[in-house]
Coordinates of C-alpha atoms in Angstrom, one line a residue:
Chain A
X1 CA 0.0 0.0 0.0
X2 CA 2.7 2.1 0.8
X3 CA 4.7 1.2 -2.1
X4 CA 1.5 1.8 -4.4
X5 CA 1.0 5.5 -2.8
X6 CA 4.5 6.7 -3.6
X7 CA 4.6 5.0 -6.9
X8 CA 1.1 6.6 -7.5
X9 CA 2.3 10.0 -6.1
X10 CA 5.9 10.4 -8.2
X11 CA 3.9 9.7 -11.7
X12 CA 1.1 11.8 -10.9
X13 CA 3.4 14.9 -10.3
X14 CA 5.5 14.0 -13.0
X15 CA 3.1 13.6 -15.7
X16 CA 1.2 16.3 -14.6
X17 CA 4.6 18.4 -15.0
X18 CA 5.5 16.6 -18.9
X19 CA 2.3 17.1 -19.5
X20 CA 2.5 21.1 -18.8
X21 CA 5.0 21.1 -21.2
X22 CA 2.9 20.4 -23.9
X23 CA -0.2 22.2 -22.7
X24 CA 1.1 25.0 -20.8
X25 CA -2.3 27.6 -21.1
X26 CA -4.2 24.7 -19.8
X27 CA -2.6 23.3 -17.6
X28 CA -0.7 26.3 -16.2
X29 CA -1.9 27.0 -12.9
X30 CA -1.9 23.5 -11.7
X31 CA 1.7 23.4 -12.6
X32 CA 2.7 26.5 -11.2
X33 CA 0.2 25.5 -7.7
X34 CA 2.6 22.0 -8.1
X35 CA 6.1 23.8 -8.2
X36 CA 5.2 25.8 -5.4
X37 CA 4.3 23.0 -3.2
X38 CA 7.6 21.4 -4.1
X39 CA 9.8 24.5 -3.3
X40 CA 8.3 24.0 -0.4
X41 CA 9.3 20.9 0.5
X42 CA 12.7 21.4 -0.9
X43 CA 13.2 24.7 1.2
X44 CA 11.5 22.3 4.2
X45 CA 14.8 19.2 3.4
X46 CA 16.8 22.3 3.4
X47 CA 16.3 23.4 7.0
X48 CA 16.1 19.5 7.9
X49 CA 19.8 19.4 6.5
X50 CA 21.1 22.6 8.4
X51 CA 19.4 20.9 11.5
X52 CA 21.5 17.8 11.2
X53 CA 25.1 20.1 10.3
X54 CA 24.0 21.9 13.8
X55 CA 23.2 18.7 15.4
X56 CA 26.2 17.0 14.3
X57 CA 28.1 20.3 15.8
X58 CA 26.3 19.7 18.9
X59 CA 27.0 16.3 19.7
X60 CA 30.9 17.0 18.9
X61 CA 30.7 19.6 21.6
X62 CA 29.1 17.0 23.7
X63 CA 30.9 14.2 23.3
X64 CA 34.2 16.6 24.0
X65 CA 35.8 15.4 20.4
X66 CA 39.5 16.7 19.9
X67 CA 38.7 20.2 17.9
X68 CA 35.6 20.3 19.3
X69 CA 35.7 24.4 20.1
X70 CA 36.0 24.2 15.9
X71 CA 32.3 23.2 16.4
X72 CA 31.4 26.0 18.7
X73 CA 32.8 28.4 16.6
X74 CA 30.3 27.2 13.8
X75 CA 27.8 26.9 16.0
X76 CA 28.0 30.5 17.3
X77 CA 29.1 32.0 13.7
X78 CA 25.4 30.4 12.8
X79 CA 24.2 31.9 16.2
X80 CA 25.4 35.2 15.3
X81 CA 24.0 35.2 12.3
X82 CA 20.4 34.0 12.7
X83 CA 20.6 36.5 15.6
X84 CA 21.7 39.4 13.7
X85 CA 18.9 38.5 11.0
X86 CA 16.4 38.5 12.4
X87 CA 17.2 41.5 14.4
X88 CA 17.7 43.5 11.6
X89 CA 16.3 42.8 8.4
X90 CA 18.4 41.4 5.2
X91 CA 18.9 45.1 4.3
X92 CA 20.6 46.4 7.2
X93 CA 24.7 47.3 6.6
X94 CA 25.0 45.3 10.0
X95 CA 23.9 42.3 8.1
X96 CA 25.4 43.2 4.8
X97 CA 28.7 43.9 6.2
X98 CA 28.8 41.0 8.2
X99 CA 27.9 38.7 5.0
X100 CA 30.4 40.5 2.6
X101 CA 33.0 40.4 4.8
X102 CA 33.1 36.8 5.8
X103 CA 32.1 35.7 2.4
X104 CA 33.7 37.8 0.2
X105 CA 37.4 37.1 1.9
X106 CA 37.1 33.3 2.3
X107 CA 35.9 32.6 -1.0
X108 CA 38.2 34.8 -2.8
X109 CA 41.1 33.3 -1.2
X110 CA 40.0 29.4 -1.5
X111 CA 40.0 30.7 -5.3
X112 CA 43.1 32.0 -4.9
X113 CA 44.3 28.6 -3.0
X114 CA 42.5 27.0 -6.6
X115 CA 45.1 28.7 -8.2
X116 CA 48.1 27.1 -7.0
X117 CA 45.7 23.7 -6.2
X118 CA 45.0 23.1 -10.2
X119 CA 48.7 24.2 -11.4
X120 CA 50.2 21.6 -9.0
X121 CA 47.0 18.9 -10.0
X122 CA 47.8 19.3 -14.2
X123 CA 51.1 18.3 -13.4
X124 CA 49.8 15.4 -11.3
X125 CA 48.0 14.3 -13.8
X126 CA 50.9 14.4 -16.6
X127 CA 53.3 12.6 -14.3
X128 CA 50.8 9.9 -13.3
X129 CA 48.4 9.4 -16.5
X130 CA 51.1 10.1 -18.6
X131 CA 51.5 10.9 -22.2
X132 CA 48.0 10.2 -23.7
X133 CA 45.8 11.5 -26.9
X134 CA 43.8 13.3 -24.0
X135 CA 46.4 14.7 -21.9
X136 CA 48.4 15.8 -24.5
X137 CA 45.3 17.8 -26.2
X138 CA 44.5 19.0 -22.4
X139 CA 47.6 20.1 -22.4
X140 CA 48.3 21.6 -25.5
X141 CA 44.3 23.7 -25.3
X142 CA 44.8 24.8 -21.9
X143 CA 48.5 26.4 -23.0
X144 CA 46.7 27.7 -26.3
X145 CA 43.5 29.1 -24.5
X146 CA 45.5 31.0 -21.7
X147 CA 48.1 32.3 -24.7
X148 CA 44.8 33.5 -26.5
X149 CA 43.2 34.8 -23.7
X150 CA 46.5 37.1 -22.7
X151 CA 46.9 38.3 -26.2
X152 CA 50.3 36.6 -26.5
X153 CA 48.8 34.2 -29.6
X154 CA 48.6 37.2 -32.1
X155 CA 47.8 36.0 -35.8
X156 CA 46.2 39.5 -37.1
X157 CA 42.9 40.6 -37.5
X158 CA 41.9 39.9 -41.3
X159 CA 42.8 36.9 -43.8
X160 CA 44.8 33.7 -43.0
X161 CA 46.0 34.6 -39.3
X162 CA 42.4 35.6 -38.4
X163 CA 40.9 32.4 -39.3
X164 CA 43.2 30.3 -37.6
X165 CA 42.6 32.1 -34.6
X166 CA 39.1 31.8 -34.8
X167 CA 39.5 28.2 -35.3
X168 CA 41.0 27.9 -32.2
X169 CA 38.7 29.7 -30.6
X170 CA 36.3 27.3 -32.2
X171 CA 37.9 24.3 -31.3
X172 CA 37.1 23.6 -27.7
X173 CA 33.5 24.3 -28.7
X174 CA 33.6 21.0 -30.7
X175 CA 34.2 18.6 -27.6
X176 CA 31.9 21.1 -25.4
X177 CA 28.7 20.1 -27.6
X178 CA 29.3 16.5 -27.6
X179 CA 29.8 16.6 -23.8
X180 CA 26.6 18.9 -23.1
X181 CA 24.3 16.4 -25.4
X182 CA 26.0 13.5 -23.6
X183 CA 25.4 15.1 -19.7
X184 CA 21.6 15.6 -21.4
X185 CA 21.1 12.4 -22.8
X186 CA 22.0 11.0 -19.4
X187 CA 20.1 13.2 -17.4
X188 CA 16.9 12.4 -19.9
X189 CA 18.2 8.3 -19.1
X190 CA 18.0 8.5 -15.2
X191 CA 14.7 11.2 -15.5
X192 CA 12.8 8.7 -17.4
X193 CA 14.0 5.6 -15.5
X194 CA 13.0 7.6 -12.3
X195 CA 10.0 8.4 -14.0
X196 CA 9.1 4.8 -15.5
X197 CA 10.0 3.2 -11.2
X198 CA 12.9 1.7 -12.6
X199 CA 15.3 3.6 -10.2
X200 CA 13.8 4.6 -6.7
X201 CA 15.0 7.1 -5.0
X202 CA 12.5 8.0 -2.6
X203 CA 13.0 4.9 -1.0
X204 CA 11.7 1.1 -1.0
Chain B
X1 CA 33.0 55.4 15.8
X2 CA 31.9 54.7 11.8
X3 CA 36.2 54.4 11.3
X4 CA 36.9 51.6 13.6
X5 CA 34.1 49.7 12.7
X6 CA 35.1 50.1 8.9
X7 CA 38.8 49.3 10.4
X8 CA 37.4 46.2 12.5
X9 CA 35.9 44.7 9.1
X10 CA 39.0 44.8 7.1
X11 CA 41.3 43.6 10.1
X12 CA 38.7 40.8 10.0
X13 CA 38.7 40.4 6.3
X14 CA 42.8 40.5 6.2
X15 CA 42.6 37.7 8.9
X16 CA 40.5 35.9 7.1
X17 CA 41.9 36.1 3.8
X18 CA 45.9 34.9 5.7
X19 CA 43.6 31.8 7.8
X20 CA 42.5 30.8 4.3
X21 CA 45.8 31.6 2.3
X22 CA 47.4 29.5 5.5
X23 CA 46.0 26.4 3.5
X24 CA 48.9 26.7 0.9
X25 CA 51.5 25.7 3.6
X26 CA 49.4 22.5 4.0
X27 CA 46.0 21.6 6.1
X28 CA 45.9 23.2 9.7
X29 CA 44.1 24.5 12.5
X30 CA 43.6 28.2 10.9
X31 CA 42.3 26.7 7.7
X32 CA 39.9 24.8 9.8
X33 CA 38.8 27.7 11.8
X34 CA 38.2 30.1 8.5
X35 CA 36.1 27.2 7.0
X36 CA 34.2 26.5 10.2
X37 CA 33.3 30.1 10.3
X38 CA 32.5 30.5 6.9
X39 CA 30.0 27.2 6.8
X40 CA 28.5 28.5 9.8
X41 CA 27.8 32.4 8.8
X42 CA 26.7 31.0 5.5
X43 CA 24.5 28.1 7.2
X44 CA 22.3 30.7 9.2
X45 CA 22.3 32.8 5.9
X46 CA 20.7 30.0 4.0
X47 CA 18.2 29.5 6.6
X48 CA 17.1 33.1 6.8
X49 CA 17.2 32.8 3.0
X50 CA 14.5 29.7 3.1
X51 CA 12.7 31.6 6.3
X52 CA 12.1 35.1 4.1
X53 CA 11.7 34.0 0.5
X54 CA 10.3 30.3 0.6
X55 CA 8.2 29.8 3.8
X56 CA 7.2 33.0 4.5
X57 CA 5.4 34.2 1.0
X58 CA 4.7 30.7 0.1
X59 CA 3.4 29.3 3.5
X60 CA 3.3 31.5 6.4
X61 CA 1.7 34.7 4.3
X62 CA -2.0 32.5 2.9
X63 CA -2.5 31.8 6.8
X64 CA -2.2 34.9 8.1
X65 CA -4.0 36.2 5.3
X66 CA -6.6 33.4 5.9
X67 CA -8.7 33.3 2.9
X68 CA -10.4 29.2 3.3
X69 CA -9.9 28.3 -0.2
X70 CA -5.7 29.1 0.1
X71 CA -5.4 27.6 3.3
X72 CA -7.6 24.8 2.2
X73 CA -4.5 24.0 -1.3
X74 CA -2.0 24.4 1.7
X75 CA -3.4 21.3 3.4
X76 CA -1.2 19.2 1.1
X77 CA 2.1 20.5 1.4
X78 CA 1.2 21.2 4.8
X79 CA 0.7 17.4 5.4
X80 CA 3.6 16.3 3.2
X81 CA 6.4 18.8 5.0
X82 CA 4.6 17.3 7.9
X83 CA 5.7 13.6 7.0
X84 CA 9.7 15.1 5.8
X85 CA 9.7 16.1 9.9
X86 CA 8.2 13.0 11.4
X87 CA 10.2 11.0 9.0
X88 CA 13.4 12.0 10.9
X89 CA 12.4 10.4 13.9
X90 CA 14.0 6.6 13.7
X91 CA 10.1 4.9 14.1
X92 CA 8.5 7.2 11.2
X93 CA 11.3 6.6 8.9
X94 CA 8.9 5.1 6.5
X95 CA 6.9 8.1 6.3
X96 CA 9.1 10.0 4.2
X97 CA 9.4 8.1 1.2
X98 CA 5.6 10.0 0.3
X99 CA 6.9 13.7 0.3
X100 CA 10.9 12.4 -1.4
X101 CA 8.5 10.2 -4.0
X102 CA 6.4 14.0 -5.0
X103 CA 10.2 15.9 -5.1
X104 CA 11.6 12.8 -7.4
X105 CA 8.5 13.1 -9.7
X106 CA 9.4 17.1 -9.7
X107 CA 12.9 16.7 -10.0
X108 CA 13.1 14.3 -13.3
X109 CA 9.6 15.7 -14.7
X110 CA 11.9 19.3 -14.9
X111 CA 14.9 17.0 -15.6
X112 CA 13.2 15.5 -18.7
X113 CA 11.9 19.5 -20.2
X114 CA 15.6 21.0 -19.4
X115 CA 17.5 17.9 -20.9
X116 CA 15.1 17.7 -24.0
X117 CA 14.5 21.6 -24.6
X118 CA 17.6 23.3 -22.7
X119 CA 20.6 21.2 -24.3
X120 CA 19.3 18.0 -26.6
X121 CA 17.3 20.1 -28.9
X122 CA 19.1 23.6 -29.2
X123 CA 22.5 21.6 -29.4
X124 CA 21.6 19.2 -32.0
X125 CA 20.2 22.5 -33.9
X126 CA 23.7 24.4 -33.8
X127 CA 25.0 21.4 -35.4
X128 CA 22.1 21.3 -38.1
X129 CA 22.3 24.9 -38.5
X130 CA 26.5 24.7 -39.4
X131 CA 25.5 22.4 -42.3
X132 CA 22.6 25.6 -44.3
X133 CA 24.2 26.4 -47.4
X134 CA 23.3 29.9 -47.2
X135 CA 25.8 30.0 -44.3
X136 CA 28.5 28.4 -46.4
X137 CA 27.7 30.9 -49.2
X138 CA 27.1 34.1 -46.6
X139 CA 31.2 34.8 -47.0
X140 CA 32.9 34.9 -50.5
X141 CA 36.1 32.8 -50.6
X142 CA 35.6 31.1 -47.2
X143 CA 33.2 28.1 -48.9
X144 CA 35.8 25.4 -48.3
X145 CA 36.6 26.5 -44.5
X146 CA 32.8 26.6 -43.3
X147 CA 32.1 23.5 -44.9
X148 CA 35.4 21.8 -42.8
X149 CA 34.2 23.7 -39.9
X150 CA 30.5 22.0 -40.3
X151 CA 32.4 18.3 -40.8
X152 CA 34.9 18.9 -38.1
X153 CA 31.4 20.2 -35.4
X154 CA 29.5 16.9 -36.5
X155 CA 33.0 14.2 -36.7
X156 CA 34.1 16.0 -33.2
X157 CA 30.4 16.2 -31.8
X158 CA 29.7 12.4 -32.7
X159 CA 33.2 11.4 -31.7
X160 CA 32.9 12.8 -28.2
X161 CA 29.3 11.8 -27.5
X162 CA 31.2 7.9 -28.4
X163 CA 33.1 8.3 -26.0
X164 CA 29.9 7.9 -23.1
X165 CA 28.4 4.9 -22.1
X166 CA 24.7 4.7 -21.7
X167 CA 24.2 1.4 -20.8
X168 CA 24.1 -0.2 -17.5
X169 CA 27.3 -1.6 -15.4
X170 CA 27.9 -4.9 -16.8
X171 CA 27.9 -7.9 -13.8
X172 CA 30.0 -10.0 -15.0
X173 CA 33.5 -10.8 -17.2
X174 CA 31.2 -12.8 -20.2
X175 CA 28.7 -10.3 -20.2
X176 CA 30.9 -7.7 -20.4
X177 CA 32.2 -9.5 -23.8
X178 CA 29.5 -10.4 -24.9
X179 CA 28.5 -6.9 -25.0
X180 CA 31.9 -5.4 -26.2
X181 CA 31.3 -2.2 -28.5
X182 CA 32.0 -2.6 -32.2
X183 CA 35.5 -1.6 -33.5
X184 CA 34.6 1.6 -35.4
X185 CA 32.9 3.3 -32.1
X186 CA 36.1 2.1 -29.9
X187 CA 38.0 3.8 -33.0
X188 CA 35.6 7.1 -32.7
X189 CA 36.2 7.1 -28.8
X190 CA 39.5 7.2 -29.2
X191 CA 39.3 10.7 -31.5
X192 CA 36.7 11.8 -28.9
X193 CA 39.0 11.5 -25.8
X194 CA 41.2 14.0 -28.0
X195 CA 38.1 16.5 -28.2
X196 CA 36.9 15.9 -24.6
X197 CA 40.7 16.7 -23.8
X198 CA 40.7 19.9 -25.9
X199 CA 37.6 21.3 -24.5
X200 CA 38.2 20.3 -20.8
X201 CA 41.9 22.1 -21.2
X202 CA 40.1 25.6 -21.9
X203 CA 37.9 25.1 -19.2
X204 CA 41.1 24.6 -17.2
X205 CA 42.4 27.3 -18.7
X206 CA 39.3 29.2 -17.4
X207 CA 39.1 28.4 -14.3
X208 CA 42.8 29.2 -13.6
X209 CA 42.8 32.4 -15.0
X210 CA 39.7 33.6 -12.8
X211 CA 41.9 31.8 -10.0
X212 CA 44.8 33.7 -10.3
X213 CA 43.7 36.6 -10.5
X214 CA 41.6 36.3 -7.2
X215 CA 45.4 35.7 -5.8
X216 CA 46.6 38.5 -7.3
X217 CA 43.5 40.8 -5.4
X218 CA 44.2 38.6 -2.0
X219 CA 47.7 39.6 -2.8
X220 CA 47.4 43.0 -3.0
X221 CA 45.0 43.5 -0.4
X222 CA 47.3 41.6 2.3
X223 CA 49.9 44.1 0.3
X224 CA 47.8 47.3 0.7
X225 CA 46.8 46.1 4.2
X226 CA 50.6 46.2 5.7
X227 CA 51.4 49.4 3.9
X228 CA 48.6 51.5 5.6
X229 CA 49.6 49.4 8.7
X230 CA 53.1 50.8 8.8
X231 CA 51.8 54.3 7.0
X232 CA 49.4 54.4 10.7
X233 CA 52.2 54.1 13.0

């Protein structure tokens, strides 16, 4: 019975979502009336989530685990915040400042850290895949594209020169395409198994 | 007072930035700290993001507005968020598979419209598209290289897209011979892996561009922070 309900439940929203697809002006408000409810429930597993990160935190403290003040200061960074929130109101500098200047710092610098991360990884990867069709043309594209990008590949602007450089351009283009209709031929593979109860991932 | 709490933000920022930066010398406790911080501040963000913009207008606002016929299309998603709740306790654990079964209908319904009319359909039209003669013709003299340029986008295209597997994960050694690929699409993989390499090393490229120059600003900041530093005393 239960099995039957969720079955019953997951093809009933998603045909009734395929379905707007095709007949959007009638079937419009019932889509739009189904989205909502499922925002819902996303923004609802959401909270659920941040209540198991603080929970987690908790316990840490709790069970006195070595680094466990790391946990406090998460748990009173999320204090602070909540607390400064909904004291003020998303506007406020208070709240602004505090978000720009925890966010903009930290995740400027973890891209800076990417920086020296990926240089160190490419050569990883040349050392331990070695010389292959694929690591070669990684190679040799992301050399070209970075040279193209600075200026430093410099062919002209008109005839011969020009076309080779927008060939280049080009190029990466190519493999792009085939990988974007290959990510949606898989998505449209596990969307329709999903949708057909071969895969289940709302649970037995 | 408005000049040292502007000075308190950046001496937090620059501290910040050098906890973060610390993570170049190898993993430690300052690292650790930074990112504790930052998933907490940005935790308590996301749910004052989900409080203001999702539950509020989409939930809290009918009731207090109380109009019977709104609160009445509420009573679903009222009762379905109801079971996501219960379903964390350990004994209502079965509950939840109701409210994840209406997401995973959501999810691959919207799945299935981006796949088809986001990438499948506009994609495979580029390609068509690259193959109208009026394009060829559009340029004098360059017939030959737009016609290459068409071939190369479809060989390139098909080459890469031989490259994926569709099928399922084969169980055993005979079946997995038994369901070997023919020669010609091993062959086609093979020039794919060169695309799929040519187009992952400009994303690479990409990326590490935007990277560095995020260093240089850190760099200059932590730079510009010192010099004012000494320029104070």
């Amino acid at each position: 019975m239960k099995k039957i309900l969720a079955v019953s439940i997951l093809l009933l929203i998603g045909l009734t979502v395929l379905a707007g697809y095709f007949f959007p002006q009638a079937l419009g408000p019932i889509l739009n009336l189904v989205i909502d409810w499922g925002i819902l429930l996303i923004g609802t597993a959401a909270l659920i989530g941040i209540g198991y990160l603080i929970k987690t935190h908790i316990s840490r403290i709790a069970r006195r685990d070595k680094q466990s003040f790391l946990s406090l200061v998460l748990l009173l960074a999320f204090a602070v915040t909540i607390i400064i929130g909904l004291i003020f109101s998303f506007n406020h500098p208070i709240f602004t400042d505090l978000m720009i200047n925890v966010q903009y710092p930290v995740e400027t610098s973890l891209l800076a850290v990417l920086a020296v991360v990926l240089l160190t990884a490419s050569f990883r990867l040349i050392s331990t895949r070695g010389w292959t069709p694929m690591s070669i043309a990684f190679l040799c594209s992301s050399v070209i594209t970075v040279g193209l990008d600075a200026g430093s590949i410099y062919l002209g602007t008109e005839g011969a020169g020009a076309e080779i450089l927008n060939f280049l351009r080009r190029l990466p283009m190519v493999g792009a395409r085939g990988i974007l209709l290959g990510m949606g031929l898989g998505g449209l593979i596990v969307a329709l198994r999903v949708l057909l109860t071969i895969e289940k991932p709302y649970g037995e | 007072m408005t000049f040292s709490y502007e000075i308190m933000w950046i001496v937090f920022s620059f501290l910040l930035t050098l906890m973060v930066l610390s993570y170049l010398l190898g993993d430690n406790i300052f690292f650790r700290f930074a990112s504790h911080l930052f998933i907490g501040v940005m935790a308590g963000y996301v749910v004052l993001l989900i409080s203001n913009q999702i539950l509020w207008p989409y939930l809290v606002k009918p009731i207090v507005n109380w109009t019977l016929p709104g609160v009445l299309w509420l009573l679903i998603p009222l009762i379905l968020i109801f079971m996501l709740v219960l379903s964390q306790f350990k004994r209502f654990t079965w509950i939840g598979s109701l409210p994840l079964a209406y997401m995973a209908g959501l999810a691959a319904a919207i799945a299935v419209g981006g796949a088809v009319f986001g990438t499948l359909l506009p994609q495979s039209r580029a390609i068509v598209d690259s193959f109208d003669p009026a394009m060829w013709y559009a340029v004098p003299n360059q017939t030959w290289l737009r016609i290459l340029n068409a071939v190369l986008m479809l060989v390139g295209t098909v080459a890469t897209l031989s490259y994926f597997h569709f099928g399922r994960k084969r169980k055993s050694t005979i079946e997995e011979e038994m369901e070997k690929r023919p020669a010609i699409l091993e062959g086609l993989s093979k020039v794919g892996q060169v695309f799929i390499g040519i187009s992952l090393g400009a994303v690479f490229a990409g990326v590490f561009s935007s990277s560095l120059l995020a260093l240089i600003d850190r760099i200059l900041f932590i730079g510009q922070f010192i010099t004012n530093l000494f320029r104070s005393f």
